PDB file of C-alpha atoms and ligand atoms in Angstrom:
ATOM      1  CA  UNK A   1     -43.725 -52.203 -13.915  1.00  0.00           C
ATOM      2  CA  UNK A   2     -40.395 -51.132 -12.238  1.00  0.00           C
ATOM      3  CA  UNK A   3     -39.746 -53.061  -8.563  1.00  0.00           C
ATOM      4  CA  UNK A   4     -37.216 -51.417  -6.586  1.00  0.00           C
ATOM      5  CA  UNK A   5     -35.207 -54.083  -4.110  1.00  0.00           C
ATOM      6  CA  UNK A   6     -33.466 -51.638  -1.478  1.00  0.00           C
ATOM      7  CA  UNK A   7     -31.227 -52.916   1.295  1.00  0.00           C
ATOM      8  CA  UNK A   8     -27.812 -52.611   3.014  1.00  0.00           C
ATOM      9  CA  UNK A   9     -26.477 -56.013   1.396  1.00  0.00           C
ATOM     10  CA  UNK A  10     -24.109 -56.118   3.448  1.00  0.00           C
ATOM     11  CA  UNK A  11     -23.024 -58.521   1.853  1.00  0.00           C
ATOM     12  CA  UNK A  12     -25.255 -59.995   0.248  1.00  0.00           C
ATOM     13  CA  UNK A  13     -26.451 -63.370   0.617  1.00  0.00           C
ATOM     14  CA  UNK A  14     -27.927 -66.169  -1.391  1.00  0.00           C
ATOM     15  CA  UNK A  15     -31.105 -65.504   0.450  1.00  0.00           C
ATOM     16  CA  UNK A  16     -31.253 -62.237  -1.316  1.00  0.00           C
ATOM     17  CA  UNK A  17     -30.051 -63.838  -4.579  1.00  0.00           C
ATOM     18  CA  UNK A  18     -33.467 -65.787  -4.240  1.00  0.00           C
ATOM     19  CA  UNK A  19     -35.470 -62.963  -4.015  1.00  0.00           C
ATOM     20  CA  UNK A  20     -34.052 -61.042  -6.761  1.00  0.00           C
ATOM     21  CA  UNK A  21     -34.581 -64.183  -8.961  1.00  0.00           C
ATOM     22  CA  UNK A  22     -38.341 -64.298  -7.745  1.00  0.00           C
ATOM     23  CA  UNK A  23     -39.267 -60.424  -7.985  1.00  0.00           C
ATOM     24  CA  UNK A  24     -37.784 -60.295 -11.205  1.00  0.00           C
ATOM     25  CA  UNK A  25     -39.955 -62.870 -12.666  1.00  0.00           C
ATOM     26  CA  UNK A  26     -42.959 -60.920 -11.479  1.00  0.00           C
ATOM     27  CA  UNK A  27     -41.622 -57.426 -12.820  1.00  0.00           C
ATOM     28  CA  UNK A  28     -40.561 -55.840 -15.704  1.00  0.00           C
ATOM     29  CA  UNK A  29     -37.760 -54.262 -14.404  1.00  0.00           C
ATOM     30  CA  UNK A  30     -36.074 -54.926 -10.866  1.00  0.00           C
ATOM     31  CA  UNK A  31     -33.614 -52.081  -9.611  1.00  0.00           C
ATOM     32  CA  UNK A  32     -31.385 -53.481  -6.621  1.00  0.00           C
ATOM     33  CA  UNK A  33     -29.949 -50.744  -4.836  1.00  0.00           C
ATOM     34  CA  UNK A  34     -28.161 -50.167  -2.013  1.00  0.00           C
ATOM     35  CA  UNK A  35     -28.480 -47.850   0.845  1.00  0.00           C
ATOM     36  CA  UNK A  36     -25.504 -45.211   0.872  1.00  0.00           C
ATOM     37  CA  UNK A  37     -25.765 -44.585   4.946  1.00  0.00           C
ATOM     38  CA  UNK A  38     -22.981 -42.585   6.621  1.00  0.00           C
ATOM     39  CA  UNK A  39     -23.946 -43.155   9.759  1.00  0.00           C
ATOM     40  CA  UNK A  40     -23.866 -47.013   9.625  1.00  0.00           C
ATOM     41  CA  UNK A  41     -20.714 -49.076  10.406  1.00  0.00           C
ATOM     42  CA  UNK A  42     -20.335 -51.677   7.320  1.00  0.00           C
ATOM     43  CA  UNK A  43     -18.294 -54.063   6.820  1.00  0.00           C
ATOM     44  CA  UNK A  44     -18.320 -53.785   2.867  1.00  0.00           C
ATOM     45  CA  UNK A  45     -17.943 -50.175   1.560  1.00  0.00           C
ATOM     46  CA  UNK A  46     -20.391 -49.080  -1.206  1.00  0.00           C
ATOM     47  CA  UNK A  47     -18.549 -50.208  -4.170  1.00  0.00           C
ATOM     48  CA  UNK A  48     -17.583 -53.502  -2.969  1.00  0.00           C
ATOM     49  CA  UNK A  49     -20.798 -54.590  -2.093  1.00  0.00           C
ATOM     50  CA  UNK A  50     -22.091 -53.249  -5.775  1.00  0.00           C
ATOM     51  CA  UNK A  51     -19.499 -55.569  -6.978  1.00  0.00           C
ATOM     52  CA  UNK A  52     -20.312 -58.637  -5.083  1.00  0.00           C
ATOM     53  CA  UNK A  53     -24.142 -58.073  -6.253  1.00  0.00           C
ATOM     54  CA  UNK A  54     -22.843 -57.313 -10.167  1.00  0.00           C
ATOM     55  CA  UNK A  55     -20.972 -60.908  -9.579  1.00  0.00           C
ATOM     56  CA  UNK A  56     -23.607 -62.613  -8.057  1.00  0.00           C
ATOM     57  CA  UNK A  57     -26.902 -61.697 -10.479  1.00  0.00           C
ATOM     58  CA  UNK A  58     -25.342 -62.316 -13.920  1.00  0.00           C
ATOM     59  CA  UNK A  59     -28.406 -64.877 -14.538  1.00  0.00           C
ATOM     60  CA  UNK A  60     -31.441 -62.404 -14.185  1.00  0.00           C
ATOM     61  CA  UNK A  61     -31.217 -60.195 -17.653  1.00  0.00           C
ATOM     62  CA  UNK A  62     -33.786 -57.850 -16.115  1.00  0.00           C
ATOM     63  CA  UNK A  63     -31.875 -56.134 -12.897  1.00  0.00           C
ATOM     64  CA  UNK A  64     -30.208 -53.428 -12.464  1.00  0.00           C
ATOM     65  CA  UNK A  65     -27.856 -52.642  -9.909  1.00  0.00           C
ATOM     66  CA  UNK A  66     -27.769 -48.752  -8.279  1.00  0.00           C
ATOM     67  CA  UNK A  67     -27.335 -47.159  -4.843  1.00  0.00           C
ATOM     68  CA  UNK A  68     -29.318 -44.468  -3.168  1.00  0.00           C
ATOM     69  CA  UNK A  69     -29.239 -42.181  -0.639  1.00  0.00           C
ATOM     70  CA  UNK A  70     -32.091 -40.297   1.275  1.00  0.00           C
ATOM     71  CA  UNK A  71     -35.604 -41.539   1.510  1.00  0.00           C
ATOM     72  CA  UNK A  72     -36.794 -44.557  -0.131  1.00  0.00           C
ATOM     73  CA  UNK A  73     -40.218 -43.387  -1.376  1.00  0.00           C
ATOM     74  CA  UNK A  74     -38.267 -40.222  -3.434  1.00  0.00           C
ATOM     75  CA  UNK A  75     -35.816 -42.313  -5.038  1.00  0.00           C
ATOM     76  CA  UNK A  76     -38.974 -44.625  -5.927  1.00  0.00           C
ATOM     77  CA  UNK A  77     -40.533 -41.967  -7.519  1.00  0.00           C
ATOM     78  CA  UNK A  78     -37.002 -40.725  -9.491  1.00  0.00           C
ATOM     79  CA  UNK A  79     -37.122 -44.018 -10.880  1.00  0.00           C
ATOM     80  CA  UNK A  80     -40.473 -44.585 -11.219  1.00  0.00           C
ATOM     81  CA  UNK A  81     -40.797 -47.906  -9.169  1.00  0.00           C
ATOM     82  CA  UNK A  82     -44.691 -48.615  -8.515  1.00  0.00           C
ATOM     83  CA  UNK A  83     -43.411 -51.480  -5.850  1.00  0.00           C
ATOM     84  CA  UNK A  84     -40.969 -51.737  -3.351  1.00  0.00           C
ATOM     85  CA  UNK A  85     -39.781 -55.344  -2.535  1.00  0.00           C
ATOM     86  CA  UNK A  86     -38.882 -56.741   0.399  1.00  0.00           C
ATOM     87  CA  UNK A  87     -37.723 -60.451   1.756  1.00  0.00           C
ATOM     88  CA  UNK A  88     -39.620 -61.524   4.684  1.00  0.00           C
ATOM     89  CA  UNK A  89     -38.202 -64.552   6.731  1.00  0.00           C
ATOM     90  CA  UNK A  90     -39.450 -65.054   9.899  1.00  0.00           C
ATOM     91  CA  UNK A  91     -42.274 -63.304  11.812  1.00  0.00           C
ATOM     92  CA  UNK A  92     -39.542 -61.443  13.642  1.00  0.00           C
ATOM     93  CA  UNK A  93     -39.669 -59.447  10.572  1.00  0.00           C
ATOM     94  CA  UNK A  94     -42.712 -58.514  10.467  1.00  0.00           C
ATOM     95  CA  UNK A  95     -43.021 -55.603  12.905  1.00  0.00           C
ATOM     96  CA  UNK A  96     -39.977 -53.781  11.055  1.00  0.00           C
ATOM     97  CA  UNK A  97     -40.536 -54.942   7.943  1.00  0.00           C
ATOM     98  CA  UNK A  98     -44.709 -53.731   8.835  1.00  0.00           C
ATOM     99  CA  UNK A  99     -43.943 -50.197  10.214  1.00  0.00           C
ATOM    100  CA  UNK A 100     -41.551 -49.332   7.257  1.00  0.00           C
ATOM    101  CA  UNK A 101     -44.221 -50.455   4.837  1.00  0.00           C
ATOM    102  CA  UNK A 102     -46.685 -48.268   6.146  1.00  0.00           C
ATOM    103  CA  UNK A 103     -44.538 -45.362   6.899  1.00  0.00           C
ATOM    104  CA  UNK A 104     -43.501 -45.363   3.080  1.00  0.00           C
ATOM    105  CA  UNK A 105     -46.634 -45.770   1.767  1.00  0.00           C
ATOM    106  CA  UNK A 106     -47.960 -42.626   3.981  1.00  0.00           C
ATOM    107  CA  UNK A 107     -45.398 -40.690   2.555  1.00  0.00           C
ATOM    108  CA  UNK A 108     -46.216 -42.021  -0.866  1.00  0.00           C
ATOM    109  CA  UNK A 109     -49.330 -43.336  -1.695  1.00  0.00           C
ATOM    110  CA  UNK A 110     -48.156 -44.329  -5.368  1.00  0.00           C
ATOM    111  CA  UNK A 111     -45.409 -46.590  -3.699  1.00  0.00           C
ATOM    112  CA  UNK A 112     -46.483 -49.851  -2.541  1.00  0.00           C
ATOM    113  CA  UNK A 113     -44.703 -52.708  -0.820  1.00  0.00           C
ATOM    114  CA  UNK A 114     -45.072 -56.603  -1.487  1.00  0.00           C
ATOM    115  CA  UNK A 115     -43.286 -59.357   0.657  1.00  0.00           C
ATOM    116  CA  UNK A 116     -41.414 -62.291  -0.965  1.00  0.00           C
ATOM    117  CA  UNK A 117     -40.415 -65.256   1.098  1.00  0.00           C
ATOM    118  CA  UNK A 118     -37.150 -66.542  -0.249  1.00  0.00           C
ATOM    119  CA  UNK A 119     -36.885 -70.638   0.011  1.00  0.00           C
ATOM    120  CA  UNK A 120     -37.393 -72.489   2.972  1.00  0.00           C
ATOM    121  CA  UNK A 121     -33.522 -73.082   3.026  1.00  0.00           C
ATOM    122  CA  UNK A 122     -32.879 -69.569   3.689  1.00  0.00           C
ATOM    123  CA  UNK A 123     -35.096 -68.488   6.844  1.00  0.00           C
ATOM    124  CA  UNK A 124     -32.416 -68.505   8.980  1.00  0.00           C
ATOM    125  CA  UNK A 125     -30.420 -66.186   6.888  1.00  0.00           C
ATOM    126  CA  UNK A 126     -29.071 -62.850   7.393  1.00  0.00           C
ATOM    127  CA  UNK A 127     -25.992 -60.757   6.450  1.00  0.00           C
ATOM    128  CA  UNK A 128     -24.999 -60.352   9.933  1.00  0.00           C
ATOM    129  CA  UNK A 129     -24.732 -64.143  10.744  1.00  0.00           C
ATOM    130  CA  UNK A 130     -22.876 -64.490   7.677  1.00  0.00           C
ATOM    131  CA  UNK A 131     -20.515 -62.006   8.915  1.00  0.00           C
ATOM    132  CA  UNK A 132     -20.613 -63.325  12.634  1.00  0.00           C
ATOM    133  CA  UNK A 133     -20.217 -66.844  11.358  1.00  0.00           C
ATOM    134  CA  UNK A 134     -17.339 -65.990   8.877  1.00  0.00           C
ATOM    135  CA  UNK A 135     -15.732 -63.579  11.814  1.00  0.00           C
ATOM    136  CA  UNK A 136     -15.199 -66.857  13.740  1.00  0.00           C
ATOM    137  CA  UNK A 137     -13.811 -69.097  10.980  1.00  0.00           C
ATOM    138  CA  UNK A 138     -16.966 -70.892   9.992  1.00  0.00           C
ATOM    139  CA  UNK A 139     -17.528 -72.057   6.717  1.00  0.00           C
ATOM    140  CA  UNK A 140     -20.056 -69.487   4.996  1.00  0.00           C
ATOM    141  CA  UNK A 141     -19.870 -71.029   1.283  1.00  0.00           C
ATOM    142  CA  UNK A 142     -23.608 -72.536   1.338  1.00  0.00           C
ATOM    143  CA  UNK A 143     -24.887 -69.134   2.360  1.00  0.00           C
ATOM    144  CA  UNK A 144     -23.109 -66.884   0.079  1.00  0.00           C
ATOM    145  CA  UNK A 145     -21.739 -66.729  -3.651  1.00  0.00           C
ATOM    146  CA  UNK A 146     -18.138 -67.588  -4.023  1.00  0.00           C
ATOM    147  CA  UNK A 147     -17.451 -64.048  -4.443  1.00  0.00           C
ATOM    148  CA  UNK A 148     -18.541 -62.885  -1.182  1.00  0.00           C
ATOM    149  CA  UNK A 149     -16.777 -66.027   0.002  1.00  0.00           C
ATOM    150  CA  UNK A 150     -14.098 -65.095  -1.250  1.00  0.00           C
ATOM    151  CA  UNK A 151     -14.331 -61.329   0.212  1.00  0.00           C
ATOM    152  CA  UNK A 152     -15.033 -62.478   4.026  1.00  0.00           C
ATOM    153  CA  UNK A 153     -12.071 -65.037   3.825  1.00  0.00           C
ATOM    154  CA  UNK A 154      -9.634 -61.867   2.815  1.00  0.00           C
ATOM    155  CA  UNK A 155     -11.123 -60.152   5.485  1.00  0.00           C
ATOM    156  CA  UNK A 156     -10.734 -61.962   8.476  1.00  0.00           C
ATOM    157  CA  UNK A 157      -7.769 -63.157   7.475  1.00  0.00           C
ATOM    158  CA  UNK A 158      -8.545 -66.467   6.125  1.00  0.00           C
TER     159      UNK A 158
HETATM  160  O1  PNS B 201     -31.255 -54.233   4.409  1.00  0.00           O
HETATM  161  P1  PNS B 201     -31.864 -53.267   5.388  1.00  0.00           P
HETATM  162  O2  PNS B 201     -30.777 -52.576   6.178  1.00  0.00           O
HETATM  163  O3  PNS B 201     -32.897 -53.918   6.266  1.00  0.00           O
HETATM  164  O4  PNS B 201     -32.616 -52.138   4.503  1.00  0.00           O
HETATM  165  C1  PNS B 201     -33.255 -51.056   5.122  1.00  0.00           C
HETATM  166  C2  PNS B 201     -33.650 -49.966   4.104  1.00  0.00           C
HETATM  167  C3  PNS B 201     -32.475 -49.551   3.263  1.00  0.00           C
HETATM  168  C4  PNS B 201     -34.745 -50.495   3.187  1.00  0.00           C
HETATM  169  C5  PNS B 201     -34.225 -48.761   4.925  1.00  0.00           C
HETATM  170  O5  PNS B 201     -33.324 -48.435   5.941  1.00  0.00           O
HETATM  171  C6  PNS B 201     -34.485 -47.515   4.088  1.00  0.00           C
HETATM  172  O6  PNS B 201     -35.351 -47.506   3.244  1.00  0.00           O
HETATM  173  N1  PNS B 201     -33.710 -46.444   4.332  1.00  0.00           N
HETATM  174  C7  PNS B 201     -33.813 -45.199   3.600  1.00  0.00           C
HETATM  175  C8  PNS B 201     -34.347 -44.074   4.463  1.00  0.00           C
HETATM  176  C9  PNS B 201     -35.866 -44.125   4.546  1.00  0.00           C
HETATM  177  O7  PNS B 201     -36.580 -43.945   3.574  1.00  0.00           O
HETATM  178  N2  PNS B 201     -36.348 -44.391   5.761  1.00  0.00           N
HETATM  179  C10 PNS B 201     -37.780 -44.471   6.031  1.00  0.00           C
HETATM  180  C11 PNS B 201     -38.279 -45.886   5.873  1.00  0.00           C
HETATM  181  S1  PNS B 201     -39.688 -46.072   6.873  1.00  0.00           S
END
């Protein structure tokens, strides 16, 4: 079975490290890819991001790292994913994270989503507190891999 991790990982953060390393014990196959969206302002283009996640996952043997563009549920069927995975911290998630599971799965019965909660450690974590945190100096190195730690230092000048 093929599990399809999709996000804007941007960047990503160990919180999504943890649920890579979960989904891909319960999967043949887990495809990370990442959301090619013109119309969103990131901070990371495309092929940095791909890099910080080809850095970061060099201990799961069965991942692959893509990006897509488009809807979800096609690019689940081009690849043949059965499940779509998503991380699911608090319940302030839940609505969003609810409504796109649906949606998808009206558009594509085949396509299914499961939930993984990522450790305990990481419920308060998200990409853009990372990047708010690191914007104003803060020390992100507990919440990131060194690579990304790296990246955000360079970038706001540190
Ligand atoms: O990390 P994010 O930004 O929360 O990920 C959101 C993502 C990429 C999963 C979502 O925006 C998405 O699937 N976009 C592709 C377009 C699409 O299929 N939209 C309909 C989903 S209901």
């Amino acid at each position: 079975m093929i599990a399809l991790y999709p996000g804007s990982f941007d960047p990503i953060t160990n919180g999504h490290i943890n649920v890579m390393e979960r989904a891909s014990k319960l999967f043949d196959t887990l495809v990370v890819s990442i959301l090619i969206n013109q119309n969103k302002k990131s901070l990371f283009t495309l092929e940095e991001r791909m890099e910080f996640l080809k850095g970061a996952i060099g201990h799961i043997y069965n991942i692959r790292i893509e990006s897509f563009q488009g809807l979800l549920v096609d690019y689940a069927k081009e690849i043949n994913a059965g499940v779509i995975v998503r991380g699911l911290r608090a319940v302030s998630d839940f609505e969003y994270e609810m409504q796109m599971a649906l949606m998808n799965n009206a558009l594509e019965k085949d396509v299914d989503t499961i939930f993984l909660c990522a450790d305990g450690d990481f419920t308060f974590l998200s990409s853009s507190v990372v990047k708010e945190v690191a914007s104003f100096g803060g020390d992100v190195s507990k919440f990131v891999p060194s690579n990304v730690k790296l990246a955000l230092d360079k970038k706001f000048g540190r």
